PDB file of C-alpha atoms in Angstrom:
ATOM      1  CA  UNK A 151      -3.405  -1.172  -2.457  1.00 42.00           C
ATOM      2  CA  UNK A 152      -0.459  -3.660   0.012  1.00 40.00           C
ATOM      3  CA  UNK A 153       2.336  -3.106   1.726  1.00 36.00           C
ATOM      4  CA  UNK A 154       4.775  -5.990   1.904  1.00 34.00           C
ATOM      5  CA  UNK A 155       5.896  -7.172   5.682  1.00 30.00           C
ATOM      6  CA  UNK A 156       9.345  -8.510   5.660  1.00 30.00           C
ATOM      7  CA  UNK A 157       9.830 -11.778   8.179  1.00 28.00           C
ATOM      8  CA  UNK A 158      11.004  -9.724  11.140  1.00 28.00           C
ATOM      9  CA  UNK A 159       8.535  -7.868  12.998  1.00 27.00           C
ATOM     10  CA  UNK A 160      10.248  -4.483  13.425  1.00 28.00           C
ATOM     11  CA  UNK A 161      11.022  -3.868   9.629  1.00 28.00           C
ATOM     12  CA  UNK A 162       7.199  -5.478   9.457  1.00 30.00           C
ATOM     13  CA  UNK A 163       6.371  -2.338  11.290  1.00 32.00           C
ATOM     14  CA  UNK A 164       8.032  -0.264   9.633  1.00 30.00           C
ATOM     15  CA  UNK A 165       6.367  -1.146   5.920  1.00 31.00           C
ATOM     16  CA  UNK A 166       3.074  -1.964   7.338  1.00 43.00           C
ATOM     17  CA  UNK A 167      -0.049  -0.156   8.782  1.00 57.00           C
ATOM     18  CA  UNK A 168       0.943  -0.829  12.568  1.00 45.00           C
ATOM     19  CA  UNK A 169       0.958  -0.031  16.415  1.00 47.00           C
ATOM     20  CA  UNK A 170       0.276  -1.712  19.504  1.00 36.00           C
ATOM     21  CA  UNK A 171      -0.248   1.352  20.856  1.00 42.00           C
ATOM     22  CA  UNK A 172      -3.327   2.786  19.565  1.00 44.00           C
ATOM     23  CA  UNK A 173      -5.835   0.997  16.779  1.00 39.00           C
ATOM     24  CA  UNK A 174      -8.181   3.504  14.717  1.00 49.00           C
ATOM     25  CA  UNK A 175     -11.526   1.967  14.462  1.00 46.00           C
ATOM     26  CA  UNK A 176     -11.061  -0.030  17.530  1.00 45.00           C
ATOM     27  CA  UNK A 177     -10.781   3.477  19.938  1.00 39.00           C
ATOM     28  CA  UNK A 178      -7.289   2.464  21.628  1.00 38.00           C
ATOM     29  CA  UNK A 179      -4.745   4.425  19.388  1.00 36.00           C
ATOM     30  CA  UNK A 180      -2.597   3.179  21.546  1.00 35.00           C
ATOM     31  CA  UNK A 181       1.804 -35.910   9.819  1.00 39.00           C
ATOM     32  CA  UNK A 182       1.370 -38.044  11.361  1.00 43.00           C
ATOM     33  CA  UNK A 183       4.222 -40.941   9.860  1.00 42.00           C
ATOM     34  CA  UNK A 184       4.269 -44.583   9.765  1.00 42.00           C
ATOM     35  CA  UNK A 185       7.715 -45.744   9.653  1.00 41.00           C
ATOM     36  CA  UNK A 186       9.037 -46.250  13.127  1.00 44.00           C
ATOM     37  CA  UNK A 187      12.031 -44.616  12.825  1.00 47.00           C
ATOM     38  CA  UNK A 188      12.249 -40.656  13.047  1.00 48.00           C
ATOM     39  CA  UNK A 189      11.619 -39.219   9.595  1.00 51.00           C
ATOM     40  CA  UNK A 190      13.770 -36.328   8.815  1.00 53.00           C
ATOM     41  CA  UNK A 191      13.077 -32.899   9.034  1.00 54.00           C
ATOM     42  CA  UNK A 192      11.053 -31.429   6.272  1.00 53.00           C
ATOM     43  CA  UNK A 193      11.665 -27.534   4.953  1.00 53.00           C
ATOM     44  CA  UNK A 194       8.984 -25.775   5.365  1.00 50.00           C
ATOM     45  CA  UNK A 195       8.870 -22.155   3.641  1.00 48.00           C
ATOM     46  CA  UNK A 196       7.743 -19.874   6.082  1.00 48.00           C
ATOM     47  CA  UNK A 197       3.912 -18.125   5.356  1.00 43.00           C
ATOM     48  CA  UNK A 198       4.198 -14.992   4.193  1.00 43.00           C
ATOM     49  CA  UNK A 199       1.957 -11.690   6.535  1.00 40.00           C
ATOM     50  CA  UNK A 200      -0.526 -10.310   5.070  1.00 43.00           C
ATOM     51  CA  UNK A 201       0.017  -7.269   3.501  1.00 49.00           C
ATOM     52  CA  UNK A 202      -1.405  -3.626   4.805  1.00 56.00           C
ATOM     53  CA  UNK A 203      -3.897  -3.225   1.363  1.00 58.00           C
ATOM     54  CA  UNK A 204      -3.865  -6.790   1.252  1.00 52.00           C
ATOM     55  CA  UNK A 205      -4.975  -6.824  -3.212  1.00 53.00           C
ATOM     56  CA  UNK A 206      -2.712  -5.903  -5.821  1.00 57.00           C
ATOM     57  CA  UNK A 207      -3.596  -3.021  -7.707  1.00 60.00           C
ATOM     58  CA  UNK A 208      -6.195  -4.094 -10.928  1.00 62.00           C
ATOM     59  CA  UNK A 209      -4.209  -4.499 -14.073  1.00 59.00           C
ATOM     60  CA  UNK A 210      -5.340  -2.716 -17.075  1.00 57.00           C
ATOM     61  CA  UNK A 211      -4.177  -2.628 -20.595  1.00 58.00           C
ATOM     62  CA  UNK A 212      -1.020  -0.841 -20.993  1.00 56.00           C
ATOM     63  CA  UNK A 213      -1.828   0.634 -24.625  1.00 60.00           C
ATOM     64  CA  UNK A 214      -1.657   4.592 -24.471  1.00 56.00           C
ATOM     65  CA  UNK A 215      -4.296   6.433 -26.396  1.00 57.00           C
ATOM     66  CA  UNK A 216      -4.669   8.698 -29.140  1.00 60.00           C
ATOM     67  CA  UNK A 217      -3.591  11.593 -27.105  1.00 61.00           C
ATOM     68  CA  UNK A 218      -2.243  11.817 -23.528  1.00 58.00           C
ATOM     69  CA  UNK A 219      -3.565  14.757 -21.258  1.00 63.00           C
ATOM     70  CA  UNK A 220      -1.307  16.710 -19.517  1.00 74.00           C
ATOM     71  CA  UNK A 221      -1.113  15.408 -15.800  1.00 84.00           C
ATOM     72  CA  UNK A 222      -1.146  17.901 -12.868  1.00 92.00           C
ATOM     73  CA  UNK A 223      -0.411  15.892  -9.390  1.00 96.00           C
ATOM     74  CA  UNK A 224      -1.735  16.258  -5.984  1.00 97.00           C
ATOM     75  CA  UNK A 225       0.676  17.620  -4.213  1.00 98.00           C
ATOM     76  CA  UNK A 226      -1.257  18.552  -0.277  1.00 98.00           C
ATOM     77  CA  UNK A 227      -4.785  17.371   1.428  1.00 98.00           C
ATOM     78  CA  UNK A 228      -6.400  18.874   3.768  1.00 98.00           C
ATOM     79  CA  UNK A 229      -9.292  18.533   6.032  1.00 97.00           C
ATOM     80  CA  UNK A 230      -9.473  21.511   8.435  1.00 95.00           C
ATOM     81  CA  UNK A 231     -12.065  20.128  10.526  1.00 95.00           C
ATOM     82  CA  UNK A 232     -10.024  17.080  11.650  1.00 94.00           C
ATOM     83  CA  UNK A 233      -6.523  18.855  11.598  1.00 93.00           C
ATOM     84  CA  UNK A 234      -5.256  16.946   8.899  1.00 96.00           C
ATOM     85  CA  UNK A 235      -2.976  18.881   6.458  1.00 96.00           C
ATOM     86  CA  UNK A 236       0.054  16.642   4.903  1.00 96.00           C
ATOM     87  CA  UNK A 237       1.937  16.423   1.746  1.00 97.00           C
ATOM     88  CA  UNK A 238       1.166  14.239  -0.857  1.00 97.00           C
ATOM     89  CA  UNK A 239       3.586  12.610  -3.612  1.00 96.00           C
ATOM     90  CA  UNK A 240       3.627  10.433  -6.251  1.00 96.00           C
ATOM     91  CA  UNK A 241       3.871   6.284  -5.809  1.00 95.00           C
ATOM     92  CA  UNK A 242       3.766   3.561  -8.287  1.00 92.00           C
ATOM     93  CA  UNK A 243       3.938  -0.229  -7.918  1.00 89.00           C
ATOM     94  CA  UNK A 244       5.849  -1.906  -5.020  1.00 86.00           C
ATOM     95  CA  UNK A 245       7.632  -4.904  -5.652  1.00 85.00           C
ATOM     96  CA  UNK A 246       4.186  -7.141  -4.279  1.00 79.00           C
ATOM     97  CA  UNK A 247       2.349  -5.444  -7.713  1.00 80.00           C
ATOM     98  CA  UNK A 248       0.649  -3.119  -5.004  1.00 80.00           C
ATOM     99  CA  UNK A 249       0.260   0.218  -4.336  1.00 88.00           C
ATOM    100  CA  UNK A 250       3.457   1.881  -2.450  1.00 91.00           C
ATOM    101  CA  UNK A 251       3.244   3.923  -0.103  1.00 92.00           C
ATOM    102  CA  UNK A 252       5.686   6.930   1.485  1.00 92.00           C
ATOM    103  CA  UNK A 253       7.409   5.036   4.846  1.00 90.00           C
ATOM    104  CA  UNK A 254       6.319   8.526   6.923  1.00 93.00           C
ATOM    105  CA  UNK A 255       2.622   8.227   7.853  1.00 93.00           C
ATOM    106  CA  UNK A 256       2.716  11.989   7.482  1.00 95.00           C
ATOM    107  CA  UNK A 257       3.089  11.991   3.876  1.00 96.00           C
ATOM    108  CA  UNK A 258       0.185  10.392   1.527  1.00 96.00           C
ATOM    109  CA  UNK A 259       0.748   8.762  -1.650  1.00 96.00           C
ATOM    110  CA  UNK A 260      -1.140   9.597  -4.838  1.00 96.00           C
ATOM    111  CA  UNK A 261      -1.911   6.422  -6.920  1.00 95.00           C
ATOM    112  CA  UNK A 262       0.398   8.052 -10.106  1.00 94.00           C
ATOM    113  CA  UNK A 263      -1.174   6.165 -12.726  1.00 92.00           C
ATOM    114  CA  UNK A 264      -4.388   6.747 -12.105  1.00 93.00           C
ATOM    115  CA  UNK A 265      -7.062   9.731 -11.977  1.00 95.00           C
ATOM    116  CA  UNK A 266      -6.365  13.640 -10.663  1.00 96.00           C
ATOM    117  CA  UNK A 267      -8.450  16.146  -9.219  1.00 96.00           C
ATOM    118  CA  UNK A 268      -8.654  17.606 -12.510  1.00 95.00           C
ATOM    119  CA  UNK A 269      -9.598  14.368 -14.444  1.00 95.00           C
ATOM    120  CA  UNK A 270     -12.959  14.206 -15.799  1.00 93.00           C
ATOM    121  CA  UNK A 271     -13.814  10.532 -14.489  1.00 95.00           C
ATOM    122  CA  UNK A 272     -12.665   7.922 -12.332  1.00 96.00           C
ATOM    123  CA  UNK A 273     -11.077   8.391  -8.415  1.00 96.00           C
ATOM    124  CA  UNK A 274      -8.126  10.186  -7.350  1.00 97.00           C
ATOM    125  CA  UNK A 275      -6.683   7.552  -5.009  1.00 97.00           C
ATOM    126  CA  UNK A 276      -4.838   9.011  -2.239  1.00 97.00           C
ATOM    127  CA  UNK A 277      -3.117   6.819   0.738  1.00 95.00           C
ATOM    128  CA  UNK A 278      -1.208   6.791   4.119  1.00 94.00           C
ATOM    129  CA  UNK A 279      -0.198   4.428   6.367  1.00 92.00           C
ATOM    130  CA  UNK A 280      -2.682   5.045   9.802  1.00 91.00           C
ATOM    131  CA  UNK A 281       0.692   4.989  12.093  1.00 87.00           C
ATOM    132  CA  UNK A 282       4.901   3.745  12.051  1.00 86.00           C
ATOM    133  CA  UNK A 283       7.580   2.526  14.281  1.00 82.00           C
ATOM    134  CA  UNK A 284       9.810   5.397  14.436  1.00 86.00           C
ATOM    135  CA  UNK A 285       6.535   8.154  13.300  1.00 88.00           C
ATOM    136  CA  UNK A 286       3.998   7.792  15.616  1.00 89.00           C
ATOM    137  CA  UNK A 287       0.839   8.317  14.328  1.00 90.00           C
ATOM    138  CA  UNK A 288      -0.326   9.676  11.021  1.00 92.00           C
ATOM    139  CA  UNK A 289      -2.922  12.551  10.199  1.00 94.00           C
ATOM    140  CA  UNK A 290      -5.090   9.794   8.280  1.00 95.00           C
ATOM    141  CA  UNK A 291      -5.754   7.853  11.725  1.00 93.00           C
ATOM    142  CA  UNK A 292      -8.213  10.895  12.176  1.00 94.00           C
ATOM    143  CA  UNK A 293     -10.434   9.889   9.526  1.00 95.00           C
ATOM    144  CA  UNK A 294     -12.474   7.001  11.435  1.00 91.00           C
ATOM    145  CA  UNK A 295     -14.347   9.741  12.883  1.00 86.00           C
ATOM    146  CA  UNK A 296     -14.868  12.260   9.837  1.00 94.00           C
ATOM    147  CA  UNK A 297     -18.536  12.833   9.275  1.00 96.00           C
ATOM    148  CA  UNK A 298     -20.610  12.467   5.989  1.00 97.00           C
ATOM    149  CA  UNK A 299     -20.463  16.197   4.535  1.00 97.00           C
ATOM    150  CA  UNK A 300     -16.875  17.147   5.776  1.00 98.00           C
ATOM    151  CA  UNK A 301     -14.961  19.770   3.793  1.00 98.00           C
ATOM    152  CA  UNK A 302     -11.958  18.090   1.987  1.00 98.00           C
ATOM    153  CA  UNK A 303      -9.052  19.824  -0.028  1.00 98.00           C
ATOM    154  CA  UNK A 304      -6.537  18.611  -2.354  1.00 98.00           C
ATOM    155  CA  UNK A 305      -3.953  20.913  -3.587  1.00 98.00           C
ATOM    156  CA  UNK A 306      -2.358  20.046  -7.369  1.00 97.00           C
ATOM    157  CA  UNK A 307       1.043  21.376  -8.451  1.00 96.00           C
ATOM    158  CA  UNK A 308       0.115  24.448 -10.926  1.00 95.00           C
ATOM    159  CA  UNK A 309      -1.990  25.797  -7.320  1.00 96.00           C
ATOM    160  CA  UNK A 310      -4.920  24.664  -8.403  1.00 96.00           C
ATOM    161  CA  UNK A 311      -7.330  23.967  -5.074  1.00 97.00           C
ATOM    162  CA  UNK A 312     -10.231  21.184  -5.480  1.00 98.00           C
ATOM    163  CA  UNK A 313     -12.824  20.876  -2.742  1.00 98.00           C
ATOM    164  CA  UNK A 314     -14.800  17.463  -1.886  1.00 98.00           C
ATOM    165  CA  UNK A 315     -17.801  16.368   0.495  1.00 98.00           C
ATOM    166  CA  UNK A 316     -17.011  13.149   2.173  1.00 98.00           C
ATOM    167  CA  UNK A 317     -19.921  10.828   0.886  1.00 97.00           C
ATOM    168  CA  UNK A 318     -19.155   7.820   2.431  1.00 96.00           C
ATOM    169  CA  UNK A 319     -17.115   6.004   5.166  1.00 96.00           C
ATOM    170  CA  UNK A 320     -16.403   2.618   5.278  1.00 94.00           C
ATOM    171  CA  UNK A 321     -14.061   0.201   7.286  1.00 92.00           C
ATOM    172  CA  UNK A 322     -14.022  -3.441   5.389  1.00 91.00           C
ATOM    173  CA  UNK A 323     -12.269  -6.048   6.544  1.00 87.00           C
ATOM    174  CA  UNK A 324      -8.914  -6.119   4.110  1.00 82.00           C
ATOM    175  CA  UNK A 325     -10.025  -9.466   2.530  1.00 82.00           C
ATOM    176  CA  UNK A 326     -13.280  -7.674   1.243  1.00 85.00           C
ATOM    177  CA  UNK A 327     -12.221  -4.317   0.107  1.00 88.00           C
ATOM    178  CA  UNK A 328     -13.374  -3.657  -3.604  1.00 89.00           C
ATOM    179  CA  UNK A 329     -10.177  -2.691  -5.002  1.00 89.00           C
ATOM    180  CA  UNK A 330     -11.532  -2.311  -9.031  1.00 90.00           C
ATOM    181  CA  UNK A 331     -13.500   0.510  -7.703  1.00 90.00           C
ATOM    182  CA  UNK A 332     -11.213   2.144  -5.207  1.00 92.00           C
ATOM    183  CA  UNK A 333      -8.842   2.434  -8.475  1.00 92.00           C
ATOM    184  CA  UNK A 334     -11.602   3.010 -10.839  1.00 92.00           C
ATOM    185  CA  UNK A 335     -10.488   5.333 -14.321  1.00 90.00           C
ATOM    186  CA  UNK A 336     -14.076   5.471 -15.834  1.00 91.00           C
ATOM    187  CA  UNK A 337     -16.470   5.978 -13.586  1.00 92.00           C
ATOM    188  CA  UNK A 338     -17.951   9.489 -11.668  1.00 94.00           C
ATOM    189  CA  UNK A 339     -14.872  11.970 -10.618  1.00 96.00           C
ATOM    190  CA  UNK A 340     -14.608  11.709  -7.226  1.00 97.00           C
ATOM    191  CA  UNK A 341     -11.626  11.151  -4.356  1.00 98.00           C
ATOM    192  CA  UNK A 342     -10.508   7.981  -2.661  1.00 97.00           C
ATOM    193  CA  UNK A 343      -8.900   8.051   0.893  1.00 97.00           C
ATOM    194  CA  UNK A 344      -7.019   4.806   2.231  1.00 95.00           C
ATOM    195  CA  UNK A 345      -5.621   3.716   5.432  1.00 94.00           C
ATOM    196  CA  UNK A 346      -5.471   1.345   8.281  1.00 91.00           C
ATOM    197  CA  UNK A 347      -7.989   0.697  10.725  1.00 86.00           C
ATOM    198  CA  UNK A 348      -9.990  -1.689  12.916  1.00 80.00           C
ATOM    199  CA  UNK A 349      -9.031  -4.712  14.660  1.00 83.00           C
ATOM    200  CA  UNK A 350      -4.886  -4.494  15.495  1.00 79.00           C
ATOM    201  CA  UNK A 351      -3.421  -8.072  14.448  1.00 75.00           C
ATOM    202  CA  UNK A 352      -1.028  -8.781  17.053  1.00 76.00           C
ATOM    203  CA  UNK A 353       0.614 -11.975  15.231  1.00 78.00           C
ATOM    204  CA  UNK A 354       0.825 -10.245  12.438  1.00 72.00           C
ATOM    205  CA  UNK A 355       1.467  -6.796  13.135  1.00 72.00           C
ATOM    206  CA  UNK A 356      -0.848  -5.359  10.925  1.00 77.00           C
ATOM    207  CA  UNK A 357      -4.508  -3.910  11.354  1.00 84.00           C
ATOM    208  CA  UNK A 358      -7.067  -6.196   9.976  1.00 83.00           C
ATOM    209  CA  UNK A 359      -9.326  -4.172   8.167  1.00 88.00           C
ATOM    210  CA  UNK A 360      -9.462  -0.750   5.986  1.00 92.00           C
ATOM    211  CA  UNK A 361     -10.635   2.744   6.116  1.00 94.00           C
ATOM    212  CA  UNK A 362     -12.062   3.225   2.527  1.00 96.00           C
ATOM    213  CA  UNK A 363     -13.208   7.155   2.679  1.00 97.00           C
ATOM    214  CA  UNK A 364     -14.970   8.791  -0.416  1.00 97.00           C
ATOM    215  CA  UNK A 365     -15.683  12.007  -1.608  1.00 98.00           C
ATOM    216  CA  UNK A 366     -17.579  13.838  -4.207  1.00 97.00           C
ATOM    217  CA  UNK A 367     -16.259  16.803  -5.573  1.00 97.00           C
ATOM    218  CA  UNK A 368     -17.988  20.385  -4.793  1.00 96.00           C
TER     219      UNK A 368
END
């Protein structure tokens, strides 16, 4: 899941998982030329800054199945033991071809082209910024300390609640996240929570890792 950065730091901080004050997972929530004549300067395009999730969403066949089941979107996620209780809204693809996220870290995004809690297979992906300038620390920052077995509840638009238990908690370098598995449609039914974490890169104003929490239905 990627979130693009603009060239300027302020917008970069607003759109990325960034903070100079706190680092979840780090426990600090705070040419050489032959001619003698001077060569004319050669314009060099700026290098793009790394995105918050570092990977485009895996591509799939766009053909629709014979029957398209009704989609009941998740609208809220709660982890009572960590004080997490936040709204969830559907998100699609951003201009870079990666999953978009709400700007406010207090709101999680649901990958609306994937599975839902009522699906019989695949992962329901919920993601949020860990923090953002102008908003502060988001609830998903607490996931860095979530113990295996912790209960997570997702409420859907029809009022149905689906309980899960945390199975795995992985802090992975952004370039090492198995995104095809995160966005899986066909594997076992599960919930996947994603945010940023690890060390904070002051040059790019992004965290260097993603925290990926997987939970299985109870």
